[in-house]
Every structure is written in structure tokens, then in C-alpha cells.
PDB file of C-alpha atoms in Angstrom:
ATOM      1  CA  MET P   1     105.697  90.654 104.986  1.00  0.00           C
ATOM      2  CA  ARG P   2     105.079  93.653 102.724  1.00  0.00           C
ATOM      3  CA  ASP P   3     103.645  96.952 103.938  1.00  0.00           C
ATOM      4  CA  GLU P   4      99.874  96.443 104.117  1.00  0.00           C
ATOM      5  CA  SER P   5      98.898  99.732 102.463  1.00  0.00           C
ATOM      6  CA  TRP P   6     101.268  99.022  99.564  1.00  0.00           C
ATOM      7  CA  ALA P   7      99.852  95.534  99.154  1.00  0.00           C
ATOM      8  CA  THR P   8      96.295  96.857  99.056  1.00  0.00           C
ATOM      9  CA  GLY P   9      97.119  99.433  96.374  1.00  0.00           C
ATOM     10  CA  ALA P  10      99.132  96.967  94.343  1.00  0.00           C
ATOM     11  CA  SER P  11      96.427  94.338  94.539  1.00  0.00           C
ATOM     12  CA  ALA P  12      93.812  96.713  93.144  1.00  0.00           C
ATOM     13  CA  ALA P  13      95.824  97.357  89.978  1.00  0.00           C
ATOM     14  CA  LEU P  14      97.079  93.804  89.630  1.00  0.00           C
ATOM     15  CA  LEU P  15      93.711  92.186  90.221  1.00  0.00           C
ATOM     16  CA  ALA P  16      92.162  94.346  87.525  1.00  0.00           C
ATOM     17  CA  ALA P  17      94.937  93.448  85.069  1.00  0.00           C
ATOM     18  CA  VAL P  18      94.920  89.728  85.779  1.00  0.00           C
ATOM     19  CA  GLN P  19      91.332  89.360  84.579  1.00  0.00           C
ATOM     20  CA  GLY P  20      92.675  89.494  81.043  1.00  0.00           C
ATOM     21  CA  VAL P  21      95.100  86.591  81.377  1.00  0.00           C
ATOM     22  CA  ALA P  22      92.333  84.089  80.650  1.00  0.00           C
ATOM     23  CA  ALA P  23      92.513  84.857  76.939  1.00  0.00           C
ATOM     24  CA  VAL P  24      96.271  84.257  76.983  1.00  0.00           C
ATOM     25  CA  THR P  25      95.900  80.917  78.743  1.00  0.00           C
ATOM     26  CA  GLU P  26      93.170  79.893  76.303  1.00  0.00           C
ATOM     27  CA  GLU P  27      95.528  80.547  73.415  1.00  0.00           C
ATOM     28  CA  ARG P  28      98.340  78.688  75.167  1.00  0.00           C
ATOM     29  CA  ARG P  29      96.136  75.673  75.938  1.00  0.00           C
ATOM     30  CA  GLY P  30      94.211  75.736  72.664  1.00  0.00           C
ATOM     31  CA  THR P  31      90.790  75.663  74.309  1.00  0.00           C
ATOM     32  CA  THR P  32      88.002  78.186  74.896  1.00  0.00           C
ATOM     33  CA  LEU P  33      85.945  76.237  77.427  1.00  0.00           C
ATOM     34  CA  ARG P  34      84.232  78.345  80.081  1.00  0.00           C
ATOM     35  CA  ASP P  35      85.963  76.431  82.882  1.00  0.00           C
ATOM     36  CA  THR P  36      89.342  77.241  81.349  1.00  0.00           C
ATOM     37  CA  ARG P  37      88.726  80.965  81.618  1.00  0.00           C
ATOM     38  CA  SER P  38      87.278  80.696  85.113  1.00  0.00           C
ATOM     39  CA  ILE P  39      90.155  78.632  86.485  1.00  0.00           C
ATOM     40  CA  ALA P  40      92.751  80.858  84.813  1.00  0.00           C
ATOM     41  CA  ARG P  41      91.212  83.918  86.460  1.00  0.00           C
ATOM     42  CA  ARG P  42      91.107  82.239  89.856  1.00  0.00           C
ATOM     43  CA  LEU P  43      94.738  81.189  89.592  1.00  0.00           C
ATOM     44  CA  GLY P  44      95.846  84.587  88.343  1.00  0.00           C
ATOM     45  CA  THR P  45      93.881  86.396  91.039  1.00  0.00           C
ATOM     46  CA  SER P  46      95.316  84.178  93.765  1.00  0.00           C
ATOM     47  CA  ALA P  47      98.845  84.574  92.431  1.00  0.00           C
ATOM     48  CA  VAL P  48      98.908  88.362  92.233  1.00  0.00           C
ATOM     49  CA  ALA P  49      97.173  88.748  95.589  1.00  0.00           C
ATOM     50  CA  LEU P  50      99.816  86.583  97.263  1.00  0.00           C
ATOM     51  CA  PHE P  51     102.659  88.243  95.347  1.00  0.00           C
ATOM     52  CA  ALA P  52     101.453  91.674  96.464  1.00  0.00           C
ATOM     53  CA  GLN P  53     101.094  90.607 100.079  1.00  0.00           C
ATOM     54  CA  ARG P  54     104.302  88.617 100.507  1.00  0.00           C
ATOM     55  CA  GLY P  55     106.600  89.277  97.569  1.00  0.00           C
ATOM     56  CA  PHE P  56     107.106  87.157  94.476  1.00  0.00           C
ATOM     57  CA  ASP P  57     109.957  84.987  95.766  1.00  0.00           C
ATOM     58  CA  ASP P  58     108.174  84.100  99.014  1.00  0.00           C
ATOM     59  CA  VAL P  59     105.155  82.519  97.321  1.00  0.00           C
ATOM     60  CA  LYS P  60     105.158  78.870  96.209  1.00  0.00           C
ATOM     61  CA  VAL P  61     103.117  77.439  93.351  1.00  0.00           C
ATOM     62  CA  SER P  62     101.473  75.041  95.814  1.00  0.00           C
ATOM     63  CA  GLU P  63     100.271  78.025  97.853  1.00  0.00           C
ATOM     64  CA  ILE P  64      98.827  79.735  94.777  1.00  0.00           C
ATOM     65  CA  ALA P  65      97.024  76.544  93.816  1.00  0.00           C
ATOM     66  CA  ALA P  66      95.653  76.009  97.318  1.00  0.00           C
ATOM     67  CA  HIS P  67      94.472  79.629  97.479  1.00  0.00           C
ATOM     68  CA  ALA P  68      92.610  79.087  94.180  1.00  0.00           C
ATOM     69  CA  GLY P  69      91.162  75.758  95.323  1.00  0.00           C
ATOM     70  CA  VAL P  70      93.010  73.593  92.797  1.00  0.00           C
ATOM     71  CA  THR P  71      96.130  71.422  92.704  1.00  0.00           C
ATOM     72  CA  SER P  72      99.654  72.407  91.687  1.00  0.00           C
ATOM     73  CA  ARG P  73      99.254  70.133  88.688  1.00  0.00           C
ATOM     74  CA  THR P  74      96.288  72.224  87.564  1.00  0.00           C
ATOM     75  CA  PHE P  75      98.338  75.405  87.980  1.00  0.00           C
ATOM     76  CA  PHE P  76     101.011  74.095  85.636  1.00  0.00           C
ATOM     77  CA  ARG P  77      98.410  73.234  83.020  1.00  0.00           C
ATOM     78  CA  TYR P  78      97.585  76.944  82.830  1.00  0.00           C
ATOM     79  CA  PHE P  79     100.915  78.592  83.619  1.00  0.00           C
ATOM     80  CA  PRO P  80     104.311  76.966  82.888  1.00  0.00           C
ATOM     81  CA  SER P  81     105.765  78.855  85.868  1.00  0.00           C
ATOM     82  CA  LYS P  82     104.719  81.459  88.396  1.00  0.00           C
ATOM     83  CA  GLU P  83     106.753  84.011  86.404  1.00  0.00           C
ATOM     84  CA  THR P  84     104.336  83.403  83.532  1.00  0.00           C
ATOM     85  CA  VAL P  85     101.481  84.998  85.502  1.00  0.00           C
ATOM     86  CA  ILE P  86     103.331  88.319  85.536  1.00  0.00           C
ATOM     87  CA  LEU P  87     104.681  87.923  82.008  1.00  0.00           C
ATOM     88  CA  ASP P  88     101.136  87.396  80.734  1.00  0.00           C
ATOM     89  CA  ILE P  89     100.143  90.722  82.299  1.00  0.00           C
ATOM     90  CA  TRP P  90     103.138  92.426  80.696  1.00  0.00           C
ATOM     91  CA  ASP P  91     102.300  90.824  77.352  1.00  0.00           C
ATOM     92  CA  GLN P  92      98.819  92.333  77.482  1.00  0.00           C
ATOM     93  CA  THR P  93     100.065  95.813  78.304  1.00  0.00           C
ATOM     94  CA  ASN P  94     102.743  95.618  75.620  1.00  0.00           C
ATOM     95  CA  ALA P  95     100.176  94.520  73.052  1.00  0.00           C
ATOM     96  CA  ARG P  96      98.306  97.727  73.849  1.00  0.00           C
ATOM     97  CA  LEU P  97     101.489  99.751  73.279  1.00  0.00           C
ATOM     98  CA  MET P  98     101.831  98.215  69.818  1.00  0.00           C
ATOM     99  CA  GLU P  99      98.233  99.243  69.038  1.00  0.00           C
ATOM    100  CA  LEU P 100      98.975 102.807  70.106  1.00  0.00           C
ATOM    101  CA  ILE P 101     102.135 102.974  67.996  1.00  0.00           C
ATOM    102  CA  GLU P 102     100.126 101.943  64.943  1.00  0.00           C
ATOM    103  CA  THR P 103      97.274 104.414  65.526  1.00  0.00           C
ATOM    104  CA  VAL P 104      98.111 107.529  67.579  1.00  0.00           C
ATOM    105  CA  GLY P 105      98.756 111.008  66.221  1.00  0.00           C
ATOM    106  CA  GLN P 106      98.746 112.369  62.724  1.00  0.00           C
ATOM    107  CA  PRO P 107      99.493 110.027  59.805  1.00  0.00           C
ATOM    108  CA  GLU P 108     102.347 112.265  58.664  1.00  0.00           C
ATOM    109  CA  ALA P 109     104.033 112.374  62.095  1.00  0.00           C
ATOM    110  CA  GLU P 110     107.650 111.245  62.235  1.00  0.00           C
ATOM    111  CA  VAL P 111     108.777 108.214  64.209  1.00  0.00           C
ATOM    112  CA  LEU P 112     109.996 109.861  67.417  1.00  0.00           C
ATOM    113  CA  PRO P 113     106.899 112.048  67.995  1.00  0.00           C
ATOM    114  CA  THR P 114     104.726 108.998  67.339  1.00  0.00           C
ATOM    115  CA  LEU P 115     106.669 106.868  69.806  1.00  0.00           C
ATOM    116  CA  THR P 116     106.532 109.658  72.383  1.00  0.00           C
ATOM    117  CA  GLU P 117     102.777 110.109  72.079  1.00  0.00           C
ATOM    118  CA  ALA P 118     102.151 106.360  72.138  1.00  0.00           C
ATOM    119  CA  VAL P 119     104.315 105.668  75.185  1.00  0.00           C
ATOM    120  CA  VAL P 120     102.942 108.615  77.187  1.00  0.00           C
ATOM    121  CA  ALA P 121      99.356 107.553  76.409  1.00  0.00           C
ATOM    122  CA  TRP P 122     100.254 103.987  77.392  1.00  0.00           C
ATOM    123  CA  CYS P 123     101.626 105.189  80.720  1.00  0.00           C
ATOM    124  CA  ARG P 124      98.463 107.153  81.418  1.00  0.00           C
ATOM    125  CA  GLU P 125      96.454 103.966  80.891  1.00  0.00           C
ATOM    126  CA  TYR P 126      98.672 101.649  82.917  1.00  0.00           C
ATOM    127  CA  GLY P 127     100.563 103.870  85.354  1.00  0.00           C
ATOM    128  CA  ASP P 128      98.961 102.367  88.467  1.00  0.00           C
ATOM    129  CA  LEU P 129      99.717  98.869  87.232  1.00  0.00           C
ATOM    130  CA  PHE P 130     103.345  99.736  86.474  1.00  0.00           C
ATOM    131  CA  ARG P 131     103.754 101.173  89.960  1.00  0.00           C
ATOM    132  CA  ALA P 132     102.455  97.913  91.394  1.00  0.00           C
ATOM    133  CA  LEU P 133     104.632  95.692  89.206  1.00  0.00           C
ATOM    134  CA  ALA P 134     107.867  97.642  89.694  1.00  0.00           C
ATOM    135  CA  PRO P 135     108.731  96.688  93.294  1.00  0.00           C
ATOM    136  CA  MET P 136     107.560  93.111  92.802  1.00  0.00           C
ATOM    137  CA  THR P 137     109.869  92.719  89.803  1.00  0.00           C
ATOM    138  CA  GLU P 138     112.858  94.575  91.230  1.00  0.00           C
ATOM    139  CA  GLN P 139     112.835  92.536  94.441  1.00  0.00           C
ATOM    140  CA  SER P 140     113.044  89.206  92.596  1.00  0.00           C
ATOM    141  CA  GLU P 141     116.088  88.244  90.553  1.00  0.00           C
ATOM    142  CA  THR P 142     114.235  85.369  88.890  1.00  0.00           C
ATOM    143  CA  LEU P 143     111.278  87.519  87.863  1.00  0.00           C
ATOM    144  CA  MET P 144     113.580  90.304  86.670  1.00  0.00           C
ATOM    145  CA  ALA P 145     115.524  87.791  84.575  1.00  0.00           C
ATOM    146  CA  ALA P 146     112.303  86.473  83.038  1.00  0.00           C
ATOM    147  CA  VAL P 147     111.141  89.992  82.172  1.00  0.00           C
ATOM    148  CA  ASN P 148     114.516  90.850  80.650  1.00  0.00           C
ATOM    149  CA  LEU P 149     114.444  87.707  78.501  1.00  0.00           C
ATOM    150  CA  ARG P 150     110.951  88.575  77.293  1.00  0.00           C
ATOM    151  CA  THR P 151     112.183  92.036  76.275  1.00  0.00           C
ATOM    152  CA  VAL P 152     113.694  90.507  73.126  1.00  0.00           C
ATOM    153  CA  VAL P 153     110.221  89.417  72.014  1.00  0.00           C
ATOM    154  CA  TRP P 154     108.714  92.810  72.834  1.00  0.00           C
ATOM    155  CA  GLU P 155     111.446  94.582  70.884  1.00  0.00           C
ATOM    156  CA  ASP P 156     110.611  92.499  67.814  1.00  0.00           C
ATOM    157  CA  HIS P 157     106.899  93.270  68.171  1.00  0.00           C
ATOM    158  CA  LEU P 158     107.625  96.970  68.551  1.00  0.00           C
ATOM    159  CA  ALA P 159     109.730  96.954  65.386  1.00  0.00           C
ATOM    160  CA  ASP P 160     106.894  95.179  63.574  1.00  0.00           C
ATOM    161  CA  ALA P 161     104.410  97.807  64.788  1.00  0.00           C
ATOM    162  CA  LEU P 162     106.657 100.562  63.461  1.00  0.00           C
ATOM    163  CA  ARG P 163     106.850  98.841  60.070  1.00  0.00           C
ATOM    164  CA  VAL P 164     103.040  98.705  60.000  1.00  0.00           C
ATOM    165  CA  ARG P 165     102.841 102.412  60.805  1.00  0.00           C
ATOM    166  CA  TYR P 166     105.730 103.317  58.489  1.00  0.00           C
ATOM    167  CA  PRO P 167     105.890 100.757  55.645  1.00  0.00           C
ATOM    168  CA  GLU P 168     108.805 102.632  54.101  1.00  0.00           C
ATOM    169  CA  LEU P 169     110.886 102.359  57.298  1.00  0.00           C
ATOM    170  CA  ASP P 170     114.047 100.301  56.856  1.00  0.00           C
ATOM    171  CA  GLU P 171     113.948  97.040  58.810  1.00  0.00           C
ATOM    172  CA  MET P 172     117.179  97.746  60.675  1.00  0.00           C
ATOM    173  CA  ASP P 173     116.086 101.310  61.437  1.00  0.00           C
ATOM    174  CA  ALA P 174     112.895  99.898  62.946  1.00  0.00           C
ATOM    175  CA  LYS P 175     114.998  97.613  65.151  1.00  0.00           C
ATOM    176  CA  VAL P 176     117.170 100.542  66.247  1.00  0.00           C
ATOM    177  CA  TRP P 177     114.057 102.488  67.225  1.00  0.00           C
ATOM    178  CA  SER P 178     112.556  99.499  69.050  1.00  0.00           C
ATOM    179  CA  SER P 179     115.747  98.768  71.002  1.00  0.00           C
ATOM    180  CA  THR P 180     116.082 102.437  71.923  1.00  0.00           C
ATOM    181  CA  THR P 181     112.466 102.592  73.037  1.00  0.00           C
ATOM    182  CA  MET P 182     112.798  99.529  75.263  1.00  0.00           C
ATOM    183  CA  ALA P 183     115.883 101.058  76.884  1.00  0.00           C
ATOM    184  CA  LEU P 184     113.947 104.269  77.520  1.00  0.00           C
ATOM    185  CA  LEU P 185     111.090 102.288  79.070  1.00  0.00           C
ATOM    186  CA  ARG P 186     113.480 100.862  81.652  1.00  0.00           C
ATOM    187  CA  LEU P 187     114.965 104.298  82.291  1.00  0.00           C
ATOM    188  CA  PHE P 188     111.740 106.203  82.814  1.00  0.00           C
ATOM    189  CA  GLN P 189     110.292 103.443  85.004  1.00  0.00           C
ATOM    190  CA  ARG P 190     113.296 103.784  87.326  1.00  0.00           C
ATOM    191  CA  ASN P 191     113.065 107.578  87.225  1.00  0.00           C
ATOM    192  CA  ALA P 192     109.364 107.528  88.074  1.00  0.00           C
ATOM    193  CA  VAL P 193     110.039 105.534  91.229  1.00  0.00           C
ATOM    194  CA  ALA P 194     113.210 107.415  92.191  1.00  0.00           C
ATOM    195  CA  HIS P 195     111.755 110.910  91.759  1.00  0.00           C
ATOM    196  CA  GLY P 196     108.111 110.354  92.662  1.00  0.00           C
ATOM    197  CA  LEU P 197     106.850 111.148  89.162  1.00  0.00           C
ATOM    198  CA  SER P 198     103.903 109.658  87.369  1.00  0.00           C
ATOM    199  CA  TYR P 199     104.958 107.214  84.692  1.00  0.00           C
ATOM    200  CA  ALA P 200     103.519 109.509  82.027  1.00  0.00           C
ATOM    201  CA  GLU P 201     105.590 112.441  83.332  1.00  0.00           C
ATOM    202  CA  ALA P 202     108.748 110.337  83.480  1.00  0.00           C
ATOM    203  CA  ALA P 203     108.145 109.011  79.962  1.00  0.00           C
ATOM    204  CA  GLN P 204     107.574 112.486  78.544  1.00  0.00           C
ATOM    205  CA  ASP P 205     110.799 113.681  80.159  1.00  0.00           C
ATOM    206  CA  VAL P 206     113.080 110.973  78.755  1.00  0.00           C
ATOM    207  CA  PHE P 207     111.563 111.142  75.266  1.00  0.00           C
ATOM    208  CA  ASP P 208     111.887 114.941  75.283  1.00  0.00           C
ATOM    209  CA  ARG P 209     115.541 114.503  76.220  1.00  0.00           C
ATOM    210  CA  LEU P 210     116.034 112.067  73.345  1.00  0.00           C
ATOM    211  CA  ALA P 211     114.398 114.544  70.961  1.00  0.00           C
ATOM    212  CA  ALA P 212     116.728 117.304  72.171  1.00  0.00           C
ATOM    213  CA  LEU P 213     119.781 115.062  71.850  1.00  0.00           C
ATOM    214  CA  THR P 214     118.919 113.942  68.324  1.00  0.00           C
ATOM    215  CA  SER P 215     118.148 117.523  67.318  1.00  0.00           C
ATOM    216  CA  ARG P 216     121.521 118.761  68.574  1.00  0.00           C
ATOM    217  CA  SER P 217     123.283 115.836  66.919  1.00  0.00           C
ATOM    218  CA  SER P 218     121.564 116.581  63.613  1.00  0.00           C
ATOM    219  CA  SER P 219     122.486 120.273  63.811  1.00  0.00           C
ATOM    220  CA  HIS P 220     126.090 119.363  64.545  1.00  0.00           C
ATOM    221  CA  ARG P 221     126.262 117.057  61.528  1.00  0.00           C
ATOM    222  CA  ILE P 222     124.823 119.749  59.258  1.00  0.00           C
ATOM    223  CA  THR P 223     127.261 122.369  60.545  1.00  0.00           C
ATOM    224  CA  ALA P 224     130.258 120.051  60.299  1.00  0.00           C
ATOM    225  CA  GLY P 225     129.206 118.831  56.889  1.00  0.00           C
ATOM    226  CA  SER P 226     128.923 122.367  55.536  1.00  0.00           C
ATOM    227  CA  ARG P 227     132.599 123.125  56.165  1.00  0.00           C
ATOM    228  CA  ARG P 228     134.954 123.179  53.225  1.00  0.00           C
ATOM    229  CA  PRO P 229     138.210 121.193  53.522  1.00  0.00           C
ATOM    230  CA  SER P 230     140.148 124.475  53.426  1.00  0.00           C
ATOM    231  CA  ASP P 231     138.254 125.674  56.528  1.00  0.00           C
ATOM    232  CA  ILE P 232     139.608 122.819  58.636  1.00  0.00           C
ATOM    233  CA  ALA P 233     143.058 123.455  60.046  1.00  0.00           C
TER     234      ALA P 233
END
């Protein structure tokens, strides 16, 4: 049984986020009937409430369905697996990150400042949700594996968002930036938990460190490149 105060705080953020999964299930099922949205919300609400109270691995699909007043068969018509409930929430938050990448800051801003501003703004919007999702994900190998597999899709979407923002950006360069950004997301999420920082603070820190590293690397290349062959022993 999870700590009750943690479960209450986690449920507040998760329950707010899960209200948006109905649109995802509508797209997945190819229907926009009112009952579809209502049942999806009930299932999602039941799932995240039970996950927060007991932990992801200790909740069965049959228990989620019973809590929502439907059958397990109905659950699987809306969600292919219980991991999908959490992945749908992550998909929504990541879609918002792509919007921010395409729109934040000055049009002439370079890639790294744009990514920094977008990610920090994203963390300010969803920090409470991330803090709720982190322990749930880390305590479940199956959920962690599902999230890691989905990262490949999110990396592709991030690269696409960068190409929208910077049409002149080379396709491979966009992929390098997207892969780097996803790695930094994992790093600052761990740092936020480990050091008691807000997610926005942790994000700002790791992106500032990347900016400093790339700046030093660039300076080193310029200095080394300016040497004449006769200057090198």
C-alpha cells in the first residue's frame, strides 16, 4: 500500500490529466459517440486512482473495470493494455511540448535556446503531473519498458517539430537534437527527484550545462583550428 498523502497528491494531478485521454481513445476507436468519451474517462479515472493508491503492478485490469462499473472486455476496447492509460497521458503532454517547440521565443532564436525555453515552460505546466508519474513508472519494470519503447516515437515527433520551426535544419541534425533532448528529459527528471528540485529548475540546470559544454567545445575547435601546422610540435 502506498503512502496515503502521496497517493492523494498524485491522484489530483493524474485525475486532471486523465480527462484528456477520451480524445485519444476516440481516435483509436474511430468513433466520437458521447458514451465513448464518458466510458474512457471513467476507465482512465479508475485506473490512475488505483495506480496511485496501490502501485501500477499491483492493479489488475479486472479491478480497473470493476471500479469503473464495466467489464474487462470493455476496458480492452478502449485501452489495449493498462500501460496504455499512462502512455496516453504521456502522449498528451509530449504533444504539448511539440507545440511549444514550434512557437516559443523569438523567430530568430537558435535551436538550443528554443529547446531550453520550450522544455522549461513545459515543466512549469506539467511539473505536478511529472512528479506523480515518476514513482509510478520507476517502480514498474513493465511500465518503464513501455515508456522507453514509446520514446522512439516521441523522438521522431520532436525532430519533426524542429523541422517545422527550422525548415532549413538538416534532417539528421534534427534527429541529433531530438535524441539529445530526450536523454536530457530523463536526466533532469531523475535530478528533480534526487535533489528536491522543481522540474523546471532541474530542466533549466541540465540545458544550461549543455549550453556551457557546447560553448566550450566550440571555442576549443576554433582555437585548435586557428593553429598553423608549424605551431604544433
